Amino acid sequence: MSPAMTEQIRKEYGAVHAALPASVIEPARRDEAIERLCAQGLPTTREENWRYTNLRVLEHARFAPLETQGQAVPPLPEAPPGFVRYVFVDGLLRSGAAASHPGLTVRSLRTPGPSSSATWCPCPDFPEARLALLNEAFATDALLIEAHANAAPAGIELVFAATAGAQAGASYPRVRVVLEAGAELTVLERHMGAPEAASLVNSTVRADVGENARLTHYRLQQCAPRTAWFDTLTAQLAAQARYHLLTVGTGALTARSTVHVRLAGAGAELALSAAALADHQQSHDMYALSEHVAPNTRTTETFRGIASGRARVAFNGKIAVRERAGGSDSRQSLRGLLDGPQAEIDLRPQLEIYTDEVRCSHGATAGKLDQNMLFYLLSRGIAPQTAQHLLKWAFLEDVVARIERTELRRQIERDLASQMSAAATLKELL
Amino acid sequence: MLKIENLHATVDGKEILKGLELEVPAGEVHAVMGPNGSGKSTLAYVLAGRPGYAVTAGRISFQGQDLLALSPEERARAGVFLGFQYPVEIPGVNNVYLLKAAINAARKQRGEPEVDAFEFLTLVREKMRLMRMDESMLSRGVNEGFSGGEKKRNEILQMLVLEPRLAVLDETDSGLDIDALKIVAHGVNTLRAPERSLVLVTHYQRLLEHIVPDRVHVLVNGCIVRSGDRTLALELERRGYDWLISEAA
């Protein structure tokens, strides 16, 4: 990070910090975050795990948070059945059911409330999580979701809409999800925006999944075409916890997601499935670290990305198996589809194993549409464009078909089809 | 129905078909036999219009129209069906979708409305029973996880549903056990009709015991070197191809 940017961040922080809500993050923690960030510097593409991210967008950004209330909310997609919706505009909670659901507490920390041990959570401390420090310093709101012990299954939908341009300031979505032992929760997180806004969004999500608890987490990055979206997700899984994380990214000009899941309890399981669809000048980059700390833990990682036009899709998936994580099992399947001579796919499967008696398998392939499949479809009378759409669709279905909520899956499938301009050709499937 | 004249075709710059002549009248079943590398599969692919199979000379007329002027999908919609030697697995595209899309593509070409959903399913179920296929296969990905025999049965199912004018079956018998062979042959036989022609590309006489051909042609080094009735297949079974190869040389 250039000294000029450090100076700018400090200056902006100095100008706004007194007005930042202490109930969301205590002032001392904000100060500390700024100090750490300035000491470490913002990431640069010279660093291995950031080399595929478009970081230039940060050069002209205003980092201070937007304090907007009253911006027009873009039209929202229908809430899938079974989900209670919370809408955030430019980082601030706009609407959402205030009442608690049985066994579930959901509240914005902007409004001071009863203290909870769950509100405090250390900012992740690893080099890829530096942008979370920016969020910690500037966040104007935070949503706390607590599913209490043995709570009945519930669904929460979080919509984060960005409506303002980056020259006016950034938005900092911030979510903390805590599942106590045996709880079961589905969180649908949707990032979107006003079509014309070139927004800067920098979100952090922290999830703690208790013993035998089960968190299903769907993340849809459907930001407006000129948005720069950065995201840091960290999760910690207790014994026998199950975390199903499924992300589908189609929007934004540049999107970077950093994920770190720590399988801390014996028998914990992570299923990470991610799909990315990028066209034109879009850049989608995901870094996912799955860290096996406890024995008999399990990771299944699936990535499918399609790059068209001059787009770049990158997935850097690292699985680390620590000394005490004997009996662990991890499987990685990363595949990229190049749709055009100027598109770029960068896949990087990594394994770091510090113990014996583990099972790890990984595979990564990037290529064009399979010509044998294409000809097979043509030979059955299917039009070439339909055949191509169909094969791209099928490629992403490896991930999308894992969405257990039918209505939600259909909604996502329709979005993907329209993103591929294939809504007409694939109508039979939608 | 099908008339091939002086057909020359290359694959990767290498000439495989070298002046092939073949005529298949409507209502007839012709078998094309020959040793490995003689050009049998190339002929099948050229008929279906596979990219990479370049026709350098000759003509193919199908129902009076120039087949080579049509794209692969236009050929399919006009009624040409290729049963693949190695049917492709397409996970994520289910069988029922493919069948329906294929039927509707042909109907659209003929200016007919899309197939009625109920009528379609009734038809597919009936044909599946004929091929002794489990209905659960409909919702599975195209050929996904199918055994060799199931894939071949699925090819024939598609053919039965699409009712092509000309079916070219490329080594449909390879990899089939005797029971599966009988099922496949039975399926093919139900499609025999005065307005339809079949070309069976095969190595062995075995298939022809169950689908009795009107004519048998032997392809050697890119040309048809001998044609005859079904007894020619029996002779090949007995004598092999060597005598024809040396004759052709």
XYZ file of C-alpha atoms in Angstrom:
679
model
C 0.000 0.000 0.000
C 1.384 3.355 -0.933
C 2.041 5.882 1.835
C -0.516 8.125 0.160
C -3.244 5.523 0.655
C -2.219 4.911 4.261
C -2.389 8.605 4.822
C -5.779 8.807 3.156
C -7.247 6.001 5.263
C -5.915 7.542 8.470
C -7.232 10.944 7.480
C -10.655 9.631 6.594
C -10.802 7.615 9.783
C -9.722 10.645 11.815
C -12.522 12.669 10.299
C -15.320 10.192 10.979
C -14.303 7.983 13.860
C -16.002 10.022 16.557
C -19.319 9.544 14.799
C -19.008 5.780 14.315
C -21.401 3.813 16.534
C -19.621 2.386 19.585
C -22.314 -0.263 20.036
C -21.334 -1.818 16.712
C -17.607 -1.842 17.463
C -15.899 -0.205 20.426
C -13.736 2.804 19.536
C -10.588 1.186 20.938
C -11.049 -1.791 18.627
C -11.570 0.494 15.653
C -8.362 2.356 16.496
C -6.515 -0.909 16.809
C -7.832 -2.119 13.458
C -6.623 1.046 11.728
C -3.210 0.700 13.331
C -2.910 -2.928 12.288
C -4.063 -2.190 8.764
C -1.650 0.687 8.339
C 1.178 -1.400 9.751
C 0.421 -4.297 7.419
C -0.696 -2.288 4.409
C -3.516 -3.049 2.016
C -2.929 -6.097 -0.141
C -1.173 -5.727 -3.464
C -1.172 -7.958 -6.530
C 2.491 -8.685 -5.855
C 1.291 -11.019 -3.114
C 0.638 -14.574 -4.223
C -2.873 -14.814 -2.817
C -3.951 -11.475 -4.263
C -2.370 -11.596 -7.680
C -5.650 -12.240 -9.494
C -7.641 -9.574 -7.663
C -8.378 -6.261 -9.273
C -7.163 -3.958 -6.503
C -6.892 -0.856 -8.664
C -10.454 0.048 -7.776
C -9.240 0.889 -4.265
C -6.937 3.609 -5.534
C -9.723 6.103 -6.119
C -12.081 5.002 -3.409
C -13.329 6.882 -0.414
C -13.041 4.500 2.534
C -15.160 6.384 5.025
C -18.551 4.771 5.399
C -21.698 6.025 3.769
C -24.156 7.485 6.204
C -27.094 7.335 3.921
C -30.645 6.843 4.928
C -33.254 7.320 2.324
C -31.564 6.079 -0.806
C -33.919 4.300 -3.130
C -33.708 0.563 -2.679
C -33.406 -1.320 -5.964
C -36.207 -3.776 -6.721
C -35.658 -6.862 -4.619
C -36.224 -10.399 -5.777
C -39.007 -12.295 -4.141
C -38.047 -13.712 -0.754
C -37.988 -17.505 -1.045
C -40.517 -19.265 1.187
C -39.301 -20.074 4.668
C -36.934 -17.119 4.998
C -37.364 -14.007 7.124
C -35.872 -11.056 5.288
C -33.576 -8.310 6.574
C -32.648 -5.533 4.173
C -29.532 -3.416 4.509
C -28.985 -0.343 2.352
C -25.412 0.862 2.047
C -24.484 -1.100 5.129
C -27.325 0.063 7.374
C -30.285 -2.040 8.384
C -33.346 -0.657 6.612
C -35.998 -3.191 7.403
C -36.443 -6.540 8.990
C -38.626 -8.338 11.461
C -37.737 -6.950 14.854
C -39.273 -9.763 16.812
C -37.246 -12.781 17.637
C -38.151 -16.107 16.146
C -38.485 -19.019 18.495
C -35.022 -20.082 19.499
C -33.453 -17.347 17.449
C -32.238 -13.837 18.238
C -31.565 -11.445 15.398
C -30.609 -7.885 16.104
C -28.741 -4.923 14.744
C -25.934 -3.810 17.033
C -26.421 -0.221 15.922
C -29.223 -0.048 18.442
C -27.610 -0.649 21.812
C -29.074 -3.757 23.394
C -28.306 -6.348 25.991
C -24.675 -7.322 25.932
C -23.949 -10.729 24.652
C -20.786 -12.705 24.681
C -21.412 -13.328 21.018
C -21.005 -9.687 20.028
C -17.304 -9.737 20.559
C -15.255 -11.603 18.081
C -11.608 -11.091 17.265
C -10.873 -9.757 13.826
C -9.328 -12.560 11.806
C -5.596 -12.333 11.941
C -4.093 -13.660 8.763
C -2.630 -11.806 5.805
C -5.551 -12.517 3.475
C -7.992 -11.003 5.963
C -6.600 -7.485 5.964
C -9.656 -6.004 4.343
C -11.632 -7.207 7.353
C -9.613 -4.681 9.379
C -11.007 -1.947 7.175
C -14.493 -3.228 7.927
C -13.727 -3.369 11.630
C -12.577 0.233 11.608
C -15.431 1.668 9.582
C -18.506 -0.560 10.012
C -21.653 1.413 10.777
C -23.917 -1.509 11.532
C -23.672 -5.195 12.326
C -26.238 -7.912 12.492
C -26.029 -10.534 15.173
C -27.834 -13.792 14.557
C -27.933 -16.283 17.385
C -29.556 -19.681 17.073
C -29.960 -21.024 20.551
C -29.252 -24.569 21.650
C -31.371 -27.147 19.847
C -33.405 -24.426 18.115
C -35.759 -25.627 15.425
C -34.551 -25.113 11.837
C -35.049 -21.548 10.638
C -34.241 -19.424 7.592
C -32.881 -15.876 7.548
C -32.390 -13.861 4.390
C -29.983 -10.925 4.431
C -30.124 -8.509 1.526
C -27.300 -6.017 1.210
C -28.076 -3.351 -1.361
C -25.460 -0.826 -2.411
C -26.922 2.344 -3.878
C -24.158 4.966 -3.717
C -21.009 5.415 -5.751
C -17.549 4.797 -4.298
C -16.648 8.492 -4.456
C -19.277 9.101 -1.765
C -17.996 6.383 0.517
C -18.006 2.642 1.072
C -20.451 0.275 2.711
C -19.420 -2.298 5.265
C -21.896 -5.140 5.699
C -21.079 -6.992 8.887
C -22.685 -10.155 10.167
C -22.035 -12.457 13.049
C -23.765 -15.826 13.116
C -23.645 -18.012 16.195
C -25.179 -21.455 16.333
C -25.259 -23.019 19.737
C -25.060 -26.769 20.133
C -27.554 -28.715 18.075
C -29.056 -25.640 16.371
C -29.985 -25.669 12.723
C -30.097 -22.542 10.592
C -30.134 -21.542 6.947
C -28.767 -18.127 6.077
C -29.261 -16.673 2.627
C -26.991 -13.725 2.002
C -27.617 -11.643 -1.070
C -25.433 -8.783 -2.253
C -26.898 -6.538 -4.899
C -27.135 -2.907 -5.877
C -28.644 -0.080 -7.840
C -27.817 -0.735 -11.503
C -25.854 2.459 -12.127
C -23.962 2.708 -8.858
C -20.199 2.093 -8.905
C -20.157 1.148 -5.243
C -17.418 -0.092 -2.993
C -18.609 -2.841 -0.664
C -16.365 -4.497 1.890
C -18.186 -7.056 4.007
C -17.220 -9.397 6.795
C -19.086 -12.399 8.060
C -18.135 -14.482 11.028
C -19.856 -17.790 11.745
C -19.458 -20.013 14.780
C -21.113 -23.376 14.461
C -21.514 -25.187 17.753
C -21.365 -28.880 18.507
C -23.678 -30.907 16.335
C -25.103 -27.709 14.917
C -25.802 -27.319 11.249
C -25.411 -24.104 9.282
C -26.424 -23.890 5.654
C -25.136 -20.673 4.182
C -26.075 -19.516 0.695
C -24.262 -16.491 -0.613
C -25.295 -14.763 -3.792
C -23.068 -12.078 -5.169
C -25.365 -10.289 -7.598
C -23.911 -6.801 -7.305
C -24.497 -4.139 -9.949
C -22.097 -4.231 -12.922
C -19.821 -1.394 -11.759
C -19.513 -2.486 -8.137
C -16.275 -3.439 -6.425
C -17.098 -6.103 -3.858
C -14.691 -7.368 -1.237
C -15.560 -9.894 1.367
C -13.971 -11.778 4.248
C -15.750 -14.776 5.714
C -14.362 -16.658 8.674
C -15.985 -19.627 10.356
C -15.157 -21.909 13.204
C -16.713 -25.359 13.496
C -17.036 -27.254 16.780
C -17.176 -31.026 17.110
C -19.575 -32.734 14.690
C -20.667 -29.347 13.364
C -21.697 -29.188 9.752
C -21.250 -26.126 7.596
C -22.605 -26.095 4.089
C -21.372 -22.988 2.335
C -22.591 -22.397 -1.173
C -21.727 -19.276 -3.114
C -22.849 -18.152 -6.536
C -21.173 -15.073 -7.963
C -22.426 -13.377 -11.087
C -22.261 -9.645 -10.440
C -19.828 -6.822 -9.760
C -17.006 -5.472 -11.864
C -14.529 -6.917 -9.451
C -15.325 -9.390 -6.700
C -12.910 -10.867 -4.229
C -13.957 -13.231 -1.495
C -11.623 -14.489 1.205
C -12.869 -17.503 3.141
C -11.233 -19.148 6.115
C -12.978 -22.075 7.771
C -11.410 -23.680 10.801
C -12.515 -27.227 11.527
C -11.716 -27.020 15.204
C -13.812 -29.854 16.652
C -13.504 -33.546 15.952
C -15.765 -34.778 13.199
C -16.608 -31.298 11.881
C -17.600 -31.110 8.242
C -17.337 -28.378 5.641
C -19.000 -28.582 2.247
C -17.914 -25.613 0.198
C -19.458 -25.232 -3.225
C -18.848 -22.166 -5.322
C -19.895 -21.108 -8.801
C -18.750 -18.024 -10.659
C -20.013 -16.671 -13.947
C -18.118 -13.705 -15.338
C -18.308 -11.858 -18.651
C -17.044 -8.627 -20.258
C -14.367 -7.095 -18.002
C -15.477 -8.764 -14.783
C -12.976 -10.235 -12.390
C -14.037 -12.839 -9.818
C -11.482 -14.086 -7.356
C -11.987 -16.385 -4.401
C -9.450 -17.525 -1.871
C -10.648 -20.341 0.374
C -8.652 -21.833 3.204
C -10.024 -24.870 4.954
C -7.990 -25.594 8.037
C -8.311 -29.036 9.615
C -7.270 -28.711 13.228
C -9.136 -31.612 14.836
C -9.241 -35.316 13.983
C -11.719 -36.924 11.601
C -12.712 -33.653 10.011
C -13.908 -33.459 6.479
C -13.902 -30.935 3.623
C -15.611 -31.294 0.284
C -14.821 -28.415 -2.018
C -16.337 -27.887 -5.441
C -15.706 -24.926 -7.668
C -17.107 -24.261 -11.134
C -16.292 -21.046 -12.933
C -17.064 -19.759 -16.413
C -15.206 -16.833 -17.913
C -16.486 -15.205 -21.107
C -15.452 -12.052 -22.958
C -12.373 -10.586 -21.299
C -13.362 -11.792 -17.853
C -11.087 -13.443 -15.338
C -12.200 -16.085 -12.854
C -9.808 -17.261 -10.175
C -10.168 -19.783 -7.394
C -7.385 -20.452 -4.945
C -8.382 -23.294 -2.659
C -6.061 -24.311 0.101
C -6.643 -27.222 2.426
C -4.369 -27.388 5.451
C -4.322 -30.477 7.659
C -2.614 -29.761 10.975
C -0.739 -32.168 13.243
C -3.704 -33.220 15.336
C -6.081 -33.707 12.443
C -5.470 -37.411 11.828
C -8.202 -39.286 10.029
C -9.202 -36.202 8.050
C -10.655 -36.454 4.615
C -10.670 -33.721 2.003
C -11.770 -33.630 -1.564
C -11.303 -30.801 -3.958
C -12.744 -30.535 -7.427
C -12.033 -27.293 -9.266
C -13.086 -26.741 -12.840
C -13.003 -23.735 -15.089
C -14.618 -23.173 -18.451
C -13.080 -20.744 -20.909
C -15.674 -19.232 -23.154
C -13.700 -17.077 -25.539
C -10.100 -16.464 -26.556
C -9.626 -13.498 -24.221
C -11.125 -15.026 -21.104
C -8.936 -16.198 -18.253
C -9.305 -18.911 -15.626
C -6.841 -19.346 -12.792
C -7.322 -22.367 -10.564
C -4.998 -23.207 -7.776
C -5.611 -26.264 -5.606
C -3.252 -26.443 -2.655
C -2.722 -29.063 0.001
C -0.659 -28.598 3.109
C -0.478 -31.738 5.230
C 1.304 -32.034 8.549
C 0.168 -35.466 9.662
C -0.225 -39.035 8.466
C -3.314 -41.084 7.921
C -5.323 -38.510 6.068
C -7.104 -38.780 2.790
C -6.843 -35.902 0.380
C -7.807 -35.813 -3.245
C -7.819 -32.898 -5.559
C -8.338 -32.168 -9.191
C -8.292 -28.995 -11.222
C -9.059 -28.576 -14.902
C -9.664 -25.591 -17.104
C -10.677 -25.787 -20.724
C -13.142 -24.937 -23.404
C -16.560 -26.457 -23.937
C -16.278 -30.163 -24.604
C -16.542 -30.559 -28.366
C -17.784 -34.144 -28.079
C -20.680 -33.080 -25.891
C -21.419 -30.173 -28.193
C -21.535 -32.370 -31.281
C -23.698 -34.910 -29.508
C -26.298 -32.244 -28.812
C -26.102 -30.857 -32.366
C -26.553 -34.354 -33.735
C -29.885 -34.437 -31.900
C -31.057 -31.290 -33.644
C -30.308 -28.840 -30.842
C -29.314 -25.391 -32.121
C -25.637 -24.503 -31.565
C -26.378 -21.585 -29.261
C -28.816 -23.622 -27.197
C -26.283 -26.442 -26.993
C -23.631 -24.058 -25.701
C -25.994 -22.551 -23.158
C -27.040 -25.997 -22.084
C -23.474 -27.158 -21.511
C -22.573 -24.049 -19.547
C -25.705 -24.522 -17.519
C -24.859 -28.147 -16.867
C -21.364 -27.126 -15.830
C -22.686 -24.795 -13.134
C -25.323 -27.303 -12.060
C -22.559 -29.242 -10.297
C -22.821 -26.500 -7.709
C -26.342 -25.158 -8.098
C -28.002 -28.568 -7.811
C -26.715 -28.724 -4.238
C -29.132 -26.009 -3.165
C -31.654 -27.913 -1.134
C -34.366 -25.228 -1.097
C -36.204 -25.754 -4.365
C -37.645 -22.246 -4.720
C -34.297 -20.695 -4.054
C -32.575 -23.014 -6.477
C -35.050 -22.127 -9.199
C -34.570 -18.445 -8.546
C -30.808 -18.817 -8.824
C -31.127 -20.915 -11.960
C -33.265 -18.211 -13.555
C -30.702 -15.578 -12.575
C -27.886 -17.613 -14.053
C -29.790 -18.197 -17.271
C -30.530 -14.518 -17.663
C -26.919 -13.689 -16.886
C -25.905 -16.005 -19.734
C -28.579 -14.401 -21.961
C -30.002 -17.879 -22.132
C -33.362 -17.371 -20.470
C -35.147 -17.991 -23.783
C -33.136 -20.982 -24.942
C -33.242 -22.710 -21.564
C -36.845 -21.902 -20.713
C -37.746 -25.574 -20.507
C -35.350 -25.953 -17.615
C -36.408 -22.895 -15.659
C -33.116 -42.117 -49.659
C -29.336 -41.906 -49.424
C -26.926 -41.708 -52.298
C -23.207 -41.285 -51.806
C -21.043 -40.647 -54.823
C -17.243 -40.585 -55.014
C -16.927 -39.514 -51.385
C -13.474 -38.405 -50.275
C -12.982 -37.307 -46.691
C -10.001 -36.433 -44.536
C -9.426 -36.365 -40.811
C -6.479 -34.292 -39.552
C -5.297 -33.962 -43.129
C -5.233 -37.699 -43.704
C -7.492 -39.119 -46.374
C -9.728 -41.807 -44.902
C -12.550 -42.129 -47.425
C -11.276 -42.474 -50.961
C -14.092 -42.408 -53.445
C -16.820 -44.224 -51.543
C -20.035 -45.081 -53.396
C -23.169 -46.207 -51.586
C -26.857 -46.109 -52.271
C -29.486 -46.998 -49.697
C -33.063 -46.997 -51.014
C -35.987 -46.161 -48.729
C -37.188 -49.050 -46.603
C -33.906 -50.953 -46.702
C -31.393 -51.916 -44.070
C -27.782 -51.911 -45.193
C -24.838 -53.128 -43.215
C -21.399 -51.595 -43.676
C -18.707 -53.944 -42.462
C -14.974 -53.752 -42.541
C -11.753 -54.151 -40.626
C -10.434 -51.636 -38.093
C -9.324 -48.399 -39.674
C -11.195 -48.953 -42.921
C -13.235 -45.752 -42.497
C -16.539 -47.066 -41.091
C -16.827 -44.569 -38.262
C -15.571 -41.783 -40.494
C -18.441 -42.521 -42.851
C -20.902 -42.343 -39.965
C -19.488 -39.046 -38.729
C -19.379 -37.535 -42.212
C -23.060 -38.372 -42.627
C -23.848 -36.649 -39.333
C -21.626 -33.660 -40.132
C -19.080 -33.886 -37.361
C -16.590 -30.980 -37.367
C -13.072 -32.117 -38.221
C -14.278 -34.609 -40.819
C -13.632 -32.707 -44.028
C -15.240 -33.787 -47.280
C -12.770 -33.005 -50.049
C -14.727 -34.424 -52.984
C -17.951 -36.164 -53.872
C -21.577 -35.657 -52.943
C -24.178 -37.045 -50.621
C -27.809 -36.734 -51.451
C -30.429 -37.398 -48.798
C -34.045 -37.458 -49.901
C -32.965 -35.497 -52.945
C -31.246 -32.721 -51.010
C -27.546 -31.996 -50.681
C -26.738 -33.344 -47.238
C -23.286 -31.768 -47.156
C -24.824 -28.299 -47.375
C -26.590 -28.836 -44.051
C -25.181 -28.233 -40.588
C -25.231 -31.140 -38.090
C -28.381 -29.862 -36.393
C -30.120 -29.290 -39.728
C -29.353 -32.855 -40.738
C -30.805 -34.129 -37.475
C -33.965 -32.072 -37.942
C -34.248 -33.307 -41.526
C -34.343 -36.855 -40.176
C -30.751 -38.120 -40.018
C -29.904 -39.901 -36.778
C -26.480 -41.068 -35.682
C -26.303 -43.736 -33.031
C -22.884 -43.144 -31.463
C -20.322 -45.854 -30.957
C -19.308 -44.082 -27.755
C -22.295 -42.085 -26.508
C -21.182 -39.018 -24.600
C -22.014 -38.451 -20.943
C -23.450 -35.011 -20.281
C -23.967 -34.596 -16.542
C -26.375 -31.813 -15.686
C -28.491 -32.149 -18.849
C -31.142 -34.706 -18.146
C -32.335 -37.312 -20.598
C -35.915 -36.178 -20.673
C -34.896 -32.613 -21.471
C -32.680 -33.777 -24.316
C -35.407 -35.986 -25.779
C -37.957 -33.220 -25.627
C -35.626 -30.585 -27.022
C -34.674 -32.932 -29.857
C -38.293 -33.731 -30.720
C -39.274 -30.088 -30.644
C -36.329 -29.052 -32.787
C -37.514 -31.420 -35.520
C -41.154 -30.367 -35.124
C -40.249 -26.712 -35.350
C -38.375 -27.420 -38.563
C -41.513 -29.019 -39.990
C -43.631 -26.088 -38.854
C -45.436 -28.187 -36.257
C -46.281 -27.032 -32.726
C -44.271 -28.261 -29.754
C -45.080 -31.722 -28.517
C -47.819 -31.990 -25.925
C -46.307 -32.837 -22.536
C -48.640 -35.749 -21.833
C -48.350 -37.193 -25.300
C -44.582 -36.907 -25.069
C -44.303 -38.742 -21.773
C -46.652 -41.474 -22.935
C -44.517 -41.986 -26.013
C -41.255 -42.008 -24.082
C -42.582 -44.433 -21.491
C -43.772 -46.812 -24.151
C -40.403 -46.788 -25.893
C -38.588 -47.222 -22.596
C -40.578 -50.326 -21.853
C -39.570 -51.652 -25.234
C -35.916 -51.031 -24.430
C -36.386 -52.415 -20.908
C -35.115 -49.221 -19.367
C -35.970 -47.971 -15.928
C -37.974 -44.770 -15.819
C -35.669 -43.281 -13.208
C -33.149 -42.870 -16.005
C -35.210 -40.015 -17.458
C -34.286 -37.621 -14.698
C -30.628 -38.575 -14.761
C -27.965 -36.731 -16.730
C -27.571 -37.849 -20.342
C -25.749 -41.203 -20.188
C -24.365 -40.192 -16.799
C -23.025 -43.214 -14.978
C -24.667 -45.529 -17.526
C -23.007 -48.832 -18.271
C -21.873 -49.466 -21.834
C -25.037 -51.427 -22.546
C -27.309 -48.787 -21.024
C -25.715 -46.124 -23.169
C -26.394 -48.117 -26.315
C -29.974 -48.740 -25.261
C -30.337 -45.045 -24.646
C -29.155 -44.337 -28.186
C -31.822 -46.639 -29.543
C -34.420 -45.075 -27.254
C -33.592 -41.667 -28.682
C -33.899 -43.090 -32.170
C -37.277 -44.646 -31.410
C -38.590 -41.388 -30.000
C -37.223 -39.242 -32.833
C -38.302 -41.615 -35.634
C -35.643 -40.523 -38.122
C -35.761 -41.105 -41.886
C -32.207 -42.348 -41.961
C -30.566 -43.956 -38.958
C -26.834 -44.618 -38.999
C -25.905 -46.909 -36.140
C -22.179 -46.909 -35.507
C -21.140 -50.187 -33.876
C -24.246 -50.257 -31.760
C -23.464 -53.889 -30.993
C -20.032 -53.298 -29.497
C -19.858 -53.893 -25.783
C -23.275 -55.539 -25.583
C -23.906 -58.878 -23.989
C -26.246 -61.228 -25.778
C -29.370 -60.193 -23.865
C -28.727 -56.501 -24.392
C -27.986 -57.192 -28.052
C -31.391 -58.807 -28.449
C -33.140 -55.857 -26.802
C -31.289 -53.375 -28.972
C -31.971 -55.400 -32.110
C -35.641 -55.686 -31.233
C -35.805 -51.918 -30.783
C -34.173 -51.329 -34.147
C -36.439 -53.856 -35.874
C -39.582 -52.091 -34.647
C -38.421 -49.051 -36.556
C -38.075 -50.812 -39.880
C -40.542 -49.205 -42.255
C -40.963 -48.546 -45.978
C -40.227 -44.848 -45.543
C -37.128 -45.362 -43.418
C -33.580 -46.530 -44.103
C -30.986 -47.901 -41.759
C -27.244 -48.136 -42.075
C -25.632 -50.502 -39.601
C -21.921 -50.022 -39.186
C -20.472 -53.125 -37.593
C -17.448 -55.332 -37.230
C -19.237 -58.549 -36.674
C -21.908 -60.661 -38.206
C -23.484 -61.224 -34.780
C -25.730 -58.131 -34.921
C -26.948 -59.141 -38.370
C -28.410 -62.356 -36.998
C -30.898 -60.199 -35.159
C -31.287 -57.326 -37.603
C -31.332 -58.952 -40.979
C -29.919 -56.574 -43.601
C -31.115 -56.234 -47.183
C -27.578 -55.503 -48.359
C -24.100 -55.926 -46.951
C -21.173 -53.742 -48.035
C -17.549 -54.213 -47.205
C -15.469 -51.122 -46.632
C -11.733 -51.512 -47.064
C -9.269 -48.643 -47.137
C -11.903 -45.992 -47.700
C -13.830 -47.671 -50.524
C -16.676 -50.160 -50.749
C -14.895 -53.170 -52.241
C -17.761 -55.617 -52.287
C -21.514 -55.630 -51.862
C -23.877 -58.492 -51.558
C -26.837 -59.910 -49.702
C -26.702 -61.139 -46.130
C -24.731 -64.225 -47.090
C -21.737 -61.931 -47.648
C -21.721 -61.248 -43.902
C -21.650 -64.986 -43.231
C -18.784 -65.392 -45.632
C -16.863 -62.621 -43.853
C -17.512 -64.324 -40.560
C -15.992 -67.485 -41.962
C -13.118 -66.073 -43.978
C -12.289 -62.775 -42.234
C -11.369 -59.625 -44.147
C -7.881 -60.504 -45.309
C -8.889 -61.953 -48.650
C -10.793 -58.775 -49.487
C -7.926 -56.590 -48.333
C -5.512 -58.399 -50.616
C -8.025 -58.294 -53.455
C -8.461 -54.553 -52.936
C -4.714 -54.050 -52.924
